[in-house]
Amino acid sequence: MIISDLNFYEAVEVTKQILGGATAIAIGDAYAYPGGAEAIGYAYAEGDTTYTNVTADVSVKEKKNVIKSKAKLKVDALATDEDGTAKAKIRDNDVYVMHI
């Protein structure tokens, strides 16, 4: 193509992003085993307005003839921008009971 008259063309300003948008990611796992428990979580949010929260709770209780291990995990991620909203969440619970 040969362009000989550039006076015909106008510069155009792009007001919205071609790539991007709101992104929300939640990753996590809760695991209980004899005498122990683990809860690991990760939250990521990208946008104009973001919210992330990770709550992990683990416990091991020994009683007379029982060992009870518990792991509980909550992961939340929220992102908004002019194009919309992205949400991600995880809820994971694990309990292990060992009779001794």
PDB file of N, CA and C in Angstrom:
ATOM      1  N   MET A   1       0.846  -1.165   0.000  1.00  0.00           N
ATOM      2  CA  MET A   1       0.000   0.000   0.000  1.00  0.00           C
ATOM      3  C   MET A   1       0.899   1.239   0.000  1.00  0.00           C
ATOM      4  N   ILE A   2       0.540   2.205  -0.833  1.00  0.00           N
ATOM      5  CA  ILE A   2       1.272   3.467  -0.901  1.00  0.00           C
ATOM      6  C   ILE A   2       0.362   4.557  -0.367  1.00  0.00           C
ATOM      7  N   ILE A   3       0.858   5.270   0.642  1.00  0.00           N
ATOM      8  CA  ILE A   3       0.087   6.368   1.228  1.00  0.00           C
ATOM      9  C   ILE A   3       0.744   7.662   0.773  1.00  0.00           C
ATOM     10  N   SER A   4      -0.002   8.449   0.024  1.00  0.00           N
ATOM     11  CA  SER A   4       0.580   9.677  -0.498  1.00  0.00           C
ATOM     12  C   SER A   4       0.008  10.919   0.163  1.00  0.00           C
ATOM     13  N   ASP A   5      -1.151  10.832   0.811  1.00  0.00           N
ATOM     14  CA  ASP A   5      -1.778  12.016   1.406  1.00  0.00           C
ATOM     15  C   ASP A   5      -2.047  11.759   2.890  1.00  0.00           C
ATOM     16  N   LEU A   6      -1.141  12.211   3.769  1.00  0.00           N
ATOM     17  CA  LEU A   6      -1.302  12.000   5.206  1.00  0.00           C
ATOM     18  C   LEU A   6      -2.242  13.014   5.845  1.00  0.00           C
ATOM     19  N   ASN A   7      -2.659  14.030   5.127  1.00  0.00           N
ATOM     20  CA  ASN A   7      -3.601  14.997   5.674  1.00  0.00           C
ATOM     21  C   ASN A   7      -4.975  14.370   5.908  1.00  0.00           C
ATOM     22  N   PHE A   8      -5.259  13.285   5.257  1.00  0.00           N
ATOM     23  CA  PHE A   8      -6.544  12.616   5.386  1.00  0.00           C
ATOM     24  C   PHE A   8      -6.669  11.882   6.726  1.00  0.00           C
ATOM     25  N   TYR A   9      -5.566  11.415   7.286  1.00  0.00           N
ATOM     26  CA  TYR A   9      -5.568  10.612   8.494  1.00  0.00           C
ATOM     27  C   TYR A   9      -5.562  11.485   9.739  1.00  0.00           C
ATOM     28  N   GLU A  10      -6.230  11.030  10.776  1.00  0.00           N
ATOM     29  CA  GLU A  10      -6.274  11.733  12.059  1.00  0.00           C
ATOM     30  C   GLU A  10      -5.715  10.841  13.153  1.00  0.00           C
ATOM     31  N   ALA A  11      -5.074  11.447  14.127  1.00  0.00           N
ATOM     32  CA  ALA A  11      -4.605  10.693  15.287  1.00  0.00           C
ATOM     33  C   ALA A  11      -5.803  10.367  16.171  1.00  0.00           C
ATOM     34  N   VAL A  12      -5.852   9.156  16.645  1.00  0.00           N
ATOM     35  CA  VAL A  12      -6.956   8.704  17.497  1.00  0.00           C
ATOM     36  C   VAL A  12      -6.393   8.334  18.856  1.00  0.00           C
ATOM     37  N   GLU A  13      -7.025   8.816  19.918  1.00  0.00           N
ATOM     38  CA  GLU A  13      -6.606   8.488  21.273  1.00  0.00           C
ATOM     39  C   GLU A  13      -7.436   7.307  21.770  1.00  0.00           C
ATOM     40  N   VAL A  14      -6.762   6.286  22.284  1.00  0.00           N
ATOM     41  CA  VAL A  14      -7.444   5.109  22.818  1.00  0.00           C
ATOM     42  C   VAL A  14      -7.709   5.355  24.293  1.00  0.00           C
ATOM     43  N   THR A  15      -8.972   5.285  24.713  1.00  0.00           N
ATOM     44  CA  THR A  15      -9.319   5.589  26.093  1.00  0.00           C
ATOM     45  C   THR A  15      -9.428   4.351  26.971  1.00  0.00           C
ATOM     46  N   LYS A  16      -9.576   3.169  26.393  1.00  0.00           N
ATOM     47  CA  LYS A  16      -9.659   1.949  27.185  1.00  0.00           C
ATOM     48  C   LYS A  16      -8.480   1.059  26.857  1.00  0.00           C
ATOM     49  N   GLN A  17      -8.090   0.264  27.861  1.00  0.00           N
ATOM     50  CA  GLN A  17      -6.977  -0.646  27.648  1.00  0.00           C
ATOM     51  C   GLN A  17      -7.405  -1.789  26.736  1.00  0.00           C
ATOM     52  N   ILE A  18      -6.518  -2.160  25.845  1.00  0.00           N
ATOM     53  CA  ILE A  18      -6.782  -3.321  25.001  1.00  0.00           C
ATOM     54  C   ILE A  18      -6.535  -4.591  25.807  1.00  0.00           C
ATOM     55  N   LEU A  19      -5.472  -4.613  26.567  1.00  0.00           N
ATOM     56  CA  LEU A  19      -5.160  -5.747  27.438  1.00  0.00           C
ATOM     57  C   LEU A  19      -5.393  -5.327  28.877  1.00  0.00           C
ATOM     58  N   GLY A  20      -5.713  -6.279  29.725  1.00  0.00           N
ATOM     59  CA  GLY A  20      -5.860  -5.963  31.134  1.00  0.00           C
ATOM     60  C   GLY A  20      -7.228  -6.339  31.641  1.00  0.00           C
ATOM     61  N   GLY A  21      -7.767  -5.512  32.520  1.00  0.00           N
ATOM     62  CA  GLY A  21      -9.039  -5.823  33.156  1.00  0.00           C
ATOM     63  C   GLY A  21      -8.809  -6.269  34.581  1.00  0.00           C
ATOM     64  N   ALA A  22      -9.887  -6.443  35.302  1.00  0.00           N
ATOM     65  CA  ALA A  22      -9.799  -6.866  36.693  1.00  0.00           C
ATOM     66  C   ALA A  22      -9.400  -8.335  36.770  1.00  0.00           C
ATOM     67  N   THR A  23      -8.511  -8.644  37.706  1.00  0.00           N
ATOM     68  CA  THR A  23      -8.040 -10.012  37.909  1.00  0.00           C
ATOM     69  C   THR A  23      -8.115 -10.354  39.387  1.00  0.00           C
ATOM     70  N   ALA A  24      -8.654 -11.528  39.712  1.00  0.00           N
ATOM     71  CA  ALA A  24      -8.699 -12.018  41.095  1.00  0.00           C
ATOM     72  C   ALA A  24      -8.310 -13.493  41.092  1.00  0.00           C
ATOM     73  N   ILE A  25      -7.374 -13.857  41.980  1.00  0.00           N
ATOM     74  CA  ILE A  25      -6.891 -15.232  42.071  1.00  0.00           C
ATOM     75  C   ILE A  25      -6.878 -15.643  43.536  1.00  0.00           C
ATOM     76  N   ALA A  26      -7.401 -16.821  43.838  1.00  0.00           N
ATOM     77  CA  ALA A  26      -7.358 -17.397  45.182  1.00  0.00           C
ATOM     78  C   ALA A  26      -6.806 -18.815  45.073  1.00  0.00           C
ATOM     79  N   ILE A  27      -5.774 -19.100  45.866  1.00  0.00           N
ATOM     80  CA  ILE A  27      -5.146 -20.420  45.879  1.00  0.00           C
ATOM     81  C   ILE A  27      -4.988 -20.833  47.334  1.00  0.00           C
ATOM     82  N   GLY A  28      -5.239 -22.093  47.646  1.00  0.00           N
ATOM     83  CA  GLY A  28      -5.024 -22.535  49.006  1.00  0.00           C
ATOM     84  C   GLY A  28      -5.398 -23.981  49.237  1.00  0.00           C
ATOM     85  N   ASP A  29      -4.934 -24.493  50.390  1.00  0.00           N
ATOM     86  CA  ASP A  29      -5.226 -25.865  50.771  1.00  0.00           C
ATOM     87  C   ASP A  29      -5.101 -25.997  52.283  1.00  0.00           C
ATOM     88  N   ALA A  30      -5.993 -26.780  52.855  1.00  0.00           N
ATOM     89  CA  ALA A  30      -5.942 -27.104  54.282  1.00  0.00           C
ATOM     90  C   ALA A  30      -5.786 -28.610  54.404  1.00  0.00           C
ATOM     91  N   TYR A  31      -4.872 -29.051  55.277  1.00  0.00           N
ATOM     92  CA  TYR A  31      -4.578 -30.470  55.405  1.00  0.00           C
ATOM     93  C   TYR A  31      -4.305 -30.802  56.868  1.00  0.00           C
ATOM     94  N   ALA A  32      -5.008 -31.797  57.385  1.00  0.00           N
ATOM     95  CA  ALA A  32      -4.805 -32.266  58.760  1.00  0.00           C
ATOM     96  C   ALA A  32      -4.282 -33.700  58.716  1.00  0.00           C
ATOM     97  N   TYR A  33      -3.385 -34.026  59.629  1.00  0.00           N
ATOM     98  CA  TYR A  33      -2.770 -35.359  59.684  1.00  0.00           C
ATOM     99  C   TYR A  33      -2.524 -35.706  61.147  1.00  0.00           C
ATOM    100  N   PRO A  34      -2.152 -36.934  61.460  1.00  0.00           N
ATOM    101  CA  PRO A  34      -1.973 -37.326  62.862  1.00  0.00           C
ATOM    102  C   PRO A  34      -0.967 -36.435  63.587  1.00  0.00           C
ATOM    103  N   GLY A  35      -1.447 -35.664  64.537  1.00  0.00           N
ATOM    104  CA  GLY A  35      -0.585 -34.817  65.346  1.00  0.00           C
ATOM    105  C   GLY A  35      -0.209 -33.484  64.732  1.00  0.00           C
ATOM    106  N   GLY A  36      -0.795 -33.097  63.605  1.00  0.00           N
ATOM    107  CA  GLY A  36      -0.446 -31.825  62.976  1.00  0.00           C
ATOM    108  C   GLY A  36      -1.478 -31.380  61.963  1.00  0.00           C
ATOM    109  N   ALA A  37      -1.335 -30.122  61.533  1.00  0.00           N
ATOM    110  CA  ALA A  37      -2.245 -29.556  60.537  1.00  0.00           C
ATOM    111  C   ALA A  37      -1.559 -28.390  59.844  1.00  0.00           C
ATOM    112  N   GLU A  38      -1.919 -28.181  58.571  1.00  0.00           N
ATOM    113  CA  GLU A  38      -1.361 -27.084  57.791  1.00  0.00           C
ATOM    114  C   GLU A  38      -2.477 -26.405  57.012  1.00  0.00           C
ATOM    115  N   ALA A  39      -2.403 -25.086  56.898  1.00  0.00           N
ATOM    116  CA  ALA A  39      -3.332 -24.311  56.069  1.00  0.00           C
ATOM    117  C   ALA A  39      -2.521 -23.208  55.396  1.00  0.00           C
ATOM    118  N   ILE A  40      -2.511 -23.237  54.083  1.00  0.00           N
ATOM    119  CA  ILE A  40      -1.724 -22.277  53.309  1.00  0.00           C
ATOM    120  C   ILE A  40      -2.633 -21.636  52.267  1.00  0.00           C
ATOM    121  N   GLY A  41      -2.627 -20.295  52.205  1.00  0.00           N
ATOM    122  CA  GLY A  41      -3.475 -19.601  51.244  1.00  0.00           C
ATOM    123  C   GLY A  41      -2.772 -18.407  50.634  1.00  0.00           C
ATOM    124  N   TYR A  42      -3.227 -18.047  49.425  1.00  0.00           N
ATOM    125  CA  TYR A  42      -2.661 -16.921  48.676  1.00  0.00           C
ATOM    126  C   TYR A  42      -3.800 -16.216  47.954  1.00  0.00           C
ATOM    127  N   ALA A  43      -3.860 -14.898  48.074  1.00  0.00           N
ATOM    128  CA  ALA A  43      -4.890 -14.105  47.393  1.00  0.00           C
ATOM    129  C   ALA A  43      -4.209 -12.990  46.600  1.00  0.00           C
ATOM    130  N   TYR A  44      -4.688 -12.783  45.355  1.00  0.00           N
ATOM    131  CA  TYR A  44      -4.138 -11.747  44.489  1.00  0.00           C
ATOM    132  C   TYR A  44      -5.292 -11.037  43.803  1.00  0.00           C
ATOM    133  N   ALA A  45      -5.255  -9.708  43.790  1.00  0.00           N
ATOM    134  CA  ALA A  45      -6.278  -8.924  43.100  1.00  0.00           C
ATOM    135  C   ALA A  45      -5.614  -7.746  42.402  1.00  0.00           C
ATOM    136  N   GLU A  46      -6.018  -7.502  41.146  1.00  0.00           N
ATOM    137  CA  GLU A  46      -5.479  -6.384  40.368  1.00  0.00           C
ATOM    138  C   GLU A  46      -6.632  -5.666  39.683  1.00  0.00           C
ATOM    139  N   GLY A  47      -6.712  -4.354  39.895  1.00  0.00           N
ATOM    140  CA  GLY A  47      -7.760  -3.539  39.298  1.00  0.00           C
ATOM    141  C   GLY A  47      -7.748  -2.154  39.919  1.00  0.00           C
ATOM    142  N   ASP A  48      -8.792  -1.377  39.657  1.00  0.00           N
ATOM    143  CA  ASP A  48      -8.888  -0.035  40.234  1.00  0.00           C
ATOM    144  C   ASP A  48      -9.166  -0.090  41.728  1.00  0.00           C
ATOM    145  N   THR A  49     -10.028  -1.014  42.137  1.00  0.00           N
ATOM    146  CA  THR A  49     -10.337  -1.232  43.551  1.00  0.00           C
ATOM    147  C   THR A  49     -10.122  -2.701  43.846  1.00  0.00           C
ATOM    148  N   THR A  50      -9.358  -3.009  44.915  1.00  0.00           N
ATOM    149  CA  THR A  50      -9.045  -4.405  45.218  1.00  0.00           C
ATOM    150  C   THR A  50      -9.254  -4.714  46.689  1.00  0.00           C
ATOM    151  N   TYR A  51      -9.516  -5.994  46.972  1.00  0.00           N
ATOM    152  CA  TYR A  51      -9.640  -6.495  48.340  1.00  0.00           C
ATOM    153  C   TYR A  51      -9.108  -7.919  48.363  1.00  0.00           C
ATOM    154  N   THR A  52      -8.252  -8.216  49.342  1.00  0.00           N
ATOM    155  CA  THR A  52      -7.779  -9.588  49.539  1.00  0.00           C
ATOM    156  C   THR A  52      -7.793  -9.913  51.022  1.00  0.00           C
ATOM    157  N   ASN A  53      -8.047 -11.189  51.333  1.00  0.00           N
ATOM    158  CA  ASN A  53      -8.034 -11.639  52.717  1.00  0.00           C
ATOM    159  C   ASN A  53      -7.714 -13.132  52.750  1.00  0.00           C
ATOM    160  N   VAL A  54      -6.796 -13.504  53.648  1.00  0.00           N
ATOM    161  CA  VAL A  54      -6.467 -14.910  53.874  1.00  0.00           C
ATOM    162  C   VAL A  54      -6.534 -15.157  55.371  1.00  0.00           C
ATOM    163  N   THR A  55      -7.354 -16.129  55.779  1.00  0.00           N
ATOM    164  CA  THR A  55      -7.473 -16.500  57.187  1.00  0.00           C
ATOM    165  C   THR A  55      -7.212 -17.995  57.307  1.00  0.00           C
ATOM    166  N   ALA A  56      -6.221 -18.348  58.122  1.00  0.00           N
ATOM    167  CA  ALA A  56      -5.876 -19.756  58.332  1.00  0.00           C
ATOM    168  C   ALA A  56      -5.925 -20.051  59.830  1.00  0.00           C
ATOM    169  N   ASP A  57      -6.503 -21.198  60.172  1.00  0.00           N
ATOM    170  CA  ASP A  57      -6.619 -21.605  61.574  1.00  0.00           C
ATOM    171  C   ASP A  57      -6.317 -23.094  61.667  1.00  0.00           C
ATOM    172  N   VAL A  58      -5.331 -23.445  62.473  1.00  0.00           N
ATOM    173  CA  VAL A  58      -4.988 -24.851  62.678  1.00  0.00           C
ATOM    174  C   VAL A  58      -4.935 -25.140  64.171  1.00  0.00           C
ATOM    175  N   SER A  59      -5.277 -26.370  64.540  1.00  0.00           N
ATOM    176  CA  SER A  59      -5.204 -26.764  65.950  1.00  0.00           C
ATOM    177  C   SER A  59      -5.002 -28.271  66.051  1.00  0.00           C
ATOM    178  N   VAL A  60      -4.318 -28.653  67.128  1.00  0.00           N
ATOM    179  CA  VAL A  60      -4.143 -30.061  67.470  1.00  0.00           C
ATOM    180  C   VAL A  60      -4.490 -30.188  68.950  1.00  0.00           C
ATOM    181  N   LYS A  61      -5.479 -31.033  69.248  1.00  0.00           N
ATOM    182  CA  LYS A  61      -5.911 -31.233  70.631  1.00  0.00           C
ATOM    183  C   LYS A  61      -5.771 -32.700  70.998  1.00  0.00           C
ATOM    184  N   GLU A  62      -5.123 -32.932  72.123  1.00  0.00           N
ATOM    185  CA  GLU A  62      -4.971 -34.302  72.617  1.00  0.00           C
ATOM    186  C   GLU A  62      -5.851 -34.476  73.845  1.00  0.00           C
ATOM    187  N   LYS A  63      -6.661 -35.503  73.795  1.00  0.00           N
ATOM    188  CA  LYS A  63      -7.494 -35.865  74.943  1.00  0.00           C
ATOM    189  C   LYS A  63      -7.120 -37.275  75.365  1.00  0.00           C
ATOM    190  N   LYS A  64      -7.871 -37.809  76.271  1.00  0.00           N
ATOM    191  CA  LYS A  64      -7.534 -39.096  76.878  1.00  0.00           C
ATOM    192  C   LYS A  64      -7.194 -40.183  75.852  1.00  0.00           C
ATOM    193  N   ASN A  65      -8.078 -40.470  74.923  1.00  0.00           N
ATOM    194  CA  ASN A  65      -7.866 -41.537  73.952  1.00  0.00           C
ATOM    195  C   ASN A  65      -7.930 -41.048  72.499  1.00  0.00           C
ATOM    196  N   VAL A  66      -7.889 -39.741  72.307  1.00  0.00           N
ATOM    197  CA  VAL A  66      -8.097 -39.192  70.962  1.00  0.00           C
ATOM    198  C   VAL A  66      -7.141 -38.026  70.708  1.00  0.00           C
ATOM    199  N   ILE A  67      -6.619 -37.984  69.489  1.00  0.00           N
ATOM    200  CA  ILE A  67      -5.885 -36.808  69.005  1.00  0.00           C
ATOM    201  C   ILE A  67      -6.689 -36.254  67.829  1.00  0.00           C
ATOM    202  N   LYS A  68      -7.067 -34.982  67.917  1.00  0.00           N
ATOM    203  CA  LYS A  68      -7.880 -34.344  66.882  1.00  0.00           C
ATOM    204  C   LYS A  68      -7.091 -33.198  66.265  1.00  0.00           C
ATOM    205  N   SER A  69      -6.852 -33.303  64.963  1.00  0.00           N
ATOM    206  CA  SER A  69      -6.151 -32.257  64.217  1.00  0.00           C
ATOM    207  C   SER A  69      -7.145 -31.587  63.282  1.00  0.00           C
ATOM    208  N   LYS A  70      -7.141 -30.237  63.263  1.00  0.00           N
ATOM    209  CA  LYS A  70      -8.059 -29.477  62.403  1.00  0.00           C
ATOM    210  C   LYS A  70      -7.296 -28.401  61.644  1.00  0.00           C
ATOM    211  N   ALA A  71      -7.678 -28.221  60.389  1.00  0.00           N
ATOM    212  CA  ALA A  71      -7.143 -27.141  59.562  1.00  0.00           C
ATOM    213  C   ALA A  71      -8.314 -26.473  58.858  1.00  0.00           C
ATOM    214  N   LYS A  72      -8.353 -25.146  58.911  1.00  0.00           N
ATOM    215  CA  LYS A  72      -9.441 -24.383  58.286  1.00  0.00           C
ATOM    216  C   LYS A  72      -8.820 -23.210  57.528  1.00  0.00           C
ATOM    217  N   LEU A  73      -9.306 -22.980  56.295  1.00  0.00           N
ATOM    218  CA  LEU A  73      -8.743 -21.932  55.457  1.00  0.00           C
ATOM    219  C   LEU A  73      -9.842 -21.174  54.732  1.00  0.00           C
ATOM    220  N   LYS A  74      -9.722 -19.833  54.713  1.00  0.00           N
ATOM    221  CA  LYS A  74     -10.607 -18.964  53.929  1.00  0.00           C
ATOM    222  C   LYS A  74      -9.733 -18.005  53.128  1.00  0.00           C
ATOM    223  N   VAL A  75      -9.954 -17.958  51.816  1.00  0.00           N
ATOM    224  CA  VAL A  75      -9.210 -17.059  50.939  1.00  0.00           C
ATOM    225  C   VAL A  75     -10.216 -16.300  50.077  1.00  0.00           C
ATOM    226  N   ASP A  76     -10.116 -14.958  50.049  1.00  0.00           N
ATOM    227  CA  ASP A  76     -11.000 -14.118  49.253  1.00  0.00           C
ATOM    228  C   ASP A  76     -10.171 -13.117  48.452  1.00  0.00           C
ATOM    229  N   ALA A  77     -10.558 -12.917  47.196  1.00  0.00           N
ATOM    230  CA  ALA A  77      -9.936 -11.897  46.353  1.00  0.00           C
ATOM    231  C   ALA A  77     -11.037 -11.241  45.515  1.00  0.00           C
ATOM    232  N   LEU A  78     -11.012  -9.912  45.453  1.00  0.00           N
ATOM    233  CA  LEU A  78     -12.013  -9.155  44.706  1.00  0.00           C
ATOM    234  C   LEU A  78     -11.313  -7.986  44.016  1.00  0.00           C
ATOM    235  N   ALA A  79     -11.628  -7.786  42.753  1.00  0.00           N
ATOM    236  CA  ALA A  79     -11.057  -6.664  41.995  1.00  0.00           C
ATOM    237  C   ALA A  79     -12.137  -6.088  41.092  1.00  0.00           C
ATOM    238  N   THR A  80     -12.165  -4.755  40.982  1.00  0.00           N
ATOM    239  CA  THR A  80     -13.101  -4.095  40.068  1.00  0.00           C
ATOM    240  C   THR A  80     -12.349  -3.043  39.257  1.00  0.00           C
ATOM    241  N   ASP A  81     -12.810  -2.838  38.036  1.00  0.00           N
ATOM    242  CA  ASP A  81     -12.344  -1.738  37.210  1.00  0.00           C
ATOM    243  C   ASP A  81     -13.504  -1.292  36.331  1.00  0.00           C
ATOM    244  N   GLU A  82     -13.234  -0.410  35.381  1.00  0.00           N
ATOM    245  CA  GLU A  82     -14.325   0.139  34.566  1.00  0.00           C
ATOM    246  C   GLU A  82     -14.984  -0.911  33.678  1.00  0.00           C
ATOM    247  N   ASP A  83     -14.317  -2.036  33.465  1.00  0.00           N
ATOM    248  CA  ASP A  83     -14.872  -3.085  32.607  1.00  0.00           C
ATOM    249  C   ASP A  83     -15.661  -4.150  33.362  1.00  0.00           C
ATOM    250  N   GLY A  84     -15.519  -4.218  34.692  1.00  0.00           N
ATOM    251  CA  GLY A  84     -16.271  -5.238  35.428  1.00  0.00           C
ATOM    252  C   GLY A  84     -15.611  -5.632  36.728  1.00  0.00           C
ATOM    253  N   THR A  85     -16.049  -6.790  37.236  1.00  0.00           N
ATOM    254  CA  THR A  85     -15.607  -7.291  38.530  1.00  0.00           C
ATOM    255  C   THR A  85     -15.100  -8.717  38.382  1.00  0.00           C
ATOM    256  N   ALA A  86     -14.043  -9.040  39.134  1.00  0.00           N
ATOM    257  CA  ALA A  86     -13.524 -10.408  39.196  1.00  0.00           C
ATOM    258  C   ALA A  86     -13.517 -10.836  40.655  1.00  0.00           C
ATOM    259  N   LYS A  87     -14.001 -12.054  40.925  1.00  0.00           N
ATOM    260  CA  LYS A  87     -14.050 -12.580  42.288  1.00  0.00           C
ATOM    261  C   LYS A  87     -13.465 -13.980  42.318  1.00  0.00           C
ATOM    262  N   ALA A  88     -12.809 -14.311  43.428  1.00  0.00           N
ATOM    263  CA  ALA A  88     -12.311 -15.670  43.639  1.00  0.00           C
ATOM    264  C   ALA A  88     -12.358 -15.955  45.128  1.00  0.00           C
ATOM    265  N   LYS A  89     -12.745 -17.181  45.493  1.00  0.00           N
ATOM    266  CA  LYS A  89     -12.727 -17.531  46.900  1.00  0.00           C
ATOM    267  C   LYS A  89     -12.526 -19.024  47.070  1.00  0.00           C
ATOM    268  N   ILE A  90     -11.951 -19.381  48.218  1.00  0.00           N
ATOM    269  CA  ILE A  90     -11.727 -20.771  48.600  1.00  0.00           C
ATOM    270  C   ILE A  90     -12.156 -20.931  50.050  1.00  0.00           C
ATOM    271  N   ARG A  91     -12.834 -22.023  50.325  1.00  0.00           N
ATOM    272  CA  ARG A  91     -13.161 -22.437  51.687  1.00  0.00           C
ATOM    273  C   ARG A  91     -12.741 -23.894  51.792  1.00  0.00           C
ATOM    274  N   ASP A  92     -11.839 -24.197  52.720  1.00  0.00           N
ATOM    275  CA  ASP A  92     -11.345 -25.570  52.850  1.00  0.00           C
ATOM    276  C   ASP A  92     -11.223 -25.912  54.325  1.00  0.00           C
ATOM    277  N   ASN A  93     -11.758 -27.062  54.693  1.00  0.00           N
ATOM    278  CA  ASN A  93     -11.665 -27.584  56.059  1.00  0.00           C
ATOM    279  C   ASN A  93     -11.213 -29.028  55.997  1.00  0.00           C
ATOM    280  N   ASP A  94     -10.351 -29.416  56.932  1.00  0.00           N
ATOM    281  CA  ASP A  94      -9.926 -30.805  57.010  1.00  0.00           C
ATOM    282  C   ASP A  94      -9.783 -31.164  58.487  1.00  0.00           C
ATOM    283  N   VAL A  95     -10.281 -32.330  58.836  1.00  0.00           N
ATOM    284  CA  VAL A  95     -10.215 -32.804  60.227  1.00  0.00           C
ATOM    285  C   VAL A  95      -9.682 -34.234  60.207  1.00  0.00           C
ATOM    286  N   TYR A  96      -8.761 -34.515  61.118  1.00  0.00           N
ATOM    287  CA  TYR A  96      -8.236 -35.865  61.270  1.00  0.00           C
ATOM    288  C   TYR A  96      -8.373 -36.262  62.730  1.00  0.00           C
ATOM    289  N   VAL A  97      -9.015 -37.386  62.977  1.00  0.00           N
ATOM    290  CA  VAL A  97      -9.212 -37.882  64.338  1.00  0.00           C
ATOM    291  C   VAL A  97      -8.517 -39.241  64.444  1.00  0.00           C
ATOM    292  N   MET A  98      -7.634 -39.339  65.422  1.00  0.00           N
ATOM    293  CA  MET A  98      -6.919 -40.592  65.629  1.00  0.00           C
ATOM    294  C   MET A  98      -7.216 -41.120  67.031  1.00  0.00           C
ATOM    295  N   HIS A  99      -7.757 -42.338  67.102  1.00  0.00           N
ATOM    296  CA  HIS A  99      -8.019 -42.970  68.386  1.00  0.00           C
ATOM    297  C   HIS A  99      -6.771 -43.723  68.825  1.00  0.00           C
ATOM    298  N   ILE A 100      -6.370 -43.463  70.077  1.00  0.00           N
ATOM    299  CA  ILE A 100      -5.150 -44.131  70.580  1.00  0.00           C
ATOM    300  C   ILE A 100      -5.448 -45.030  71.747  1.00  0.00           C
TER     301      ILE A 100
END
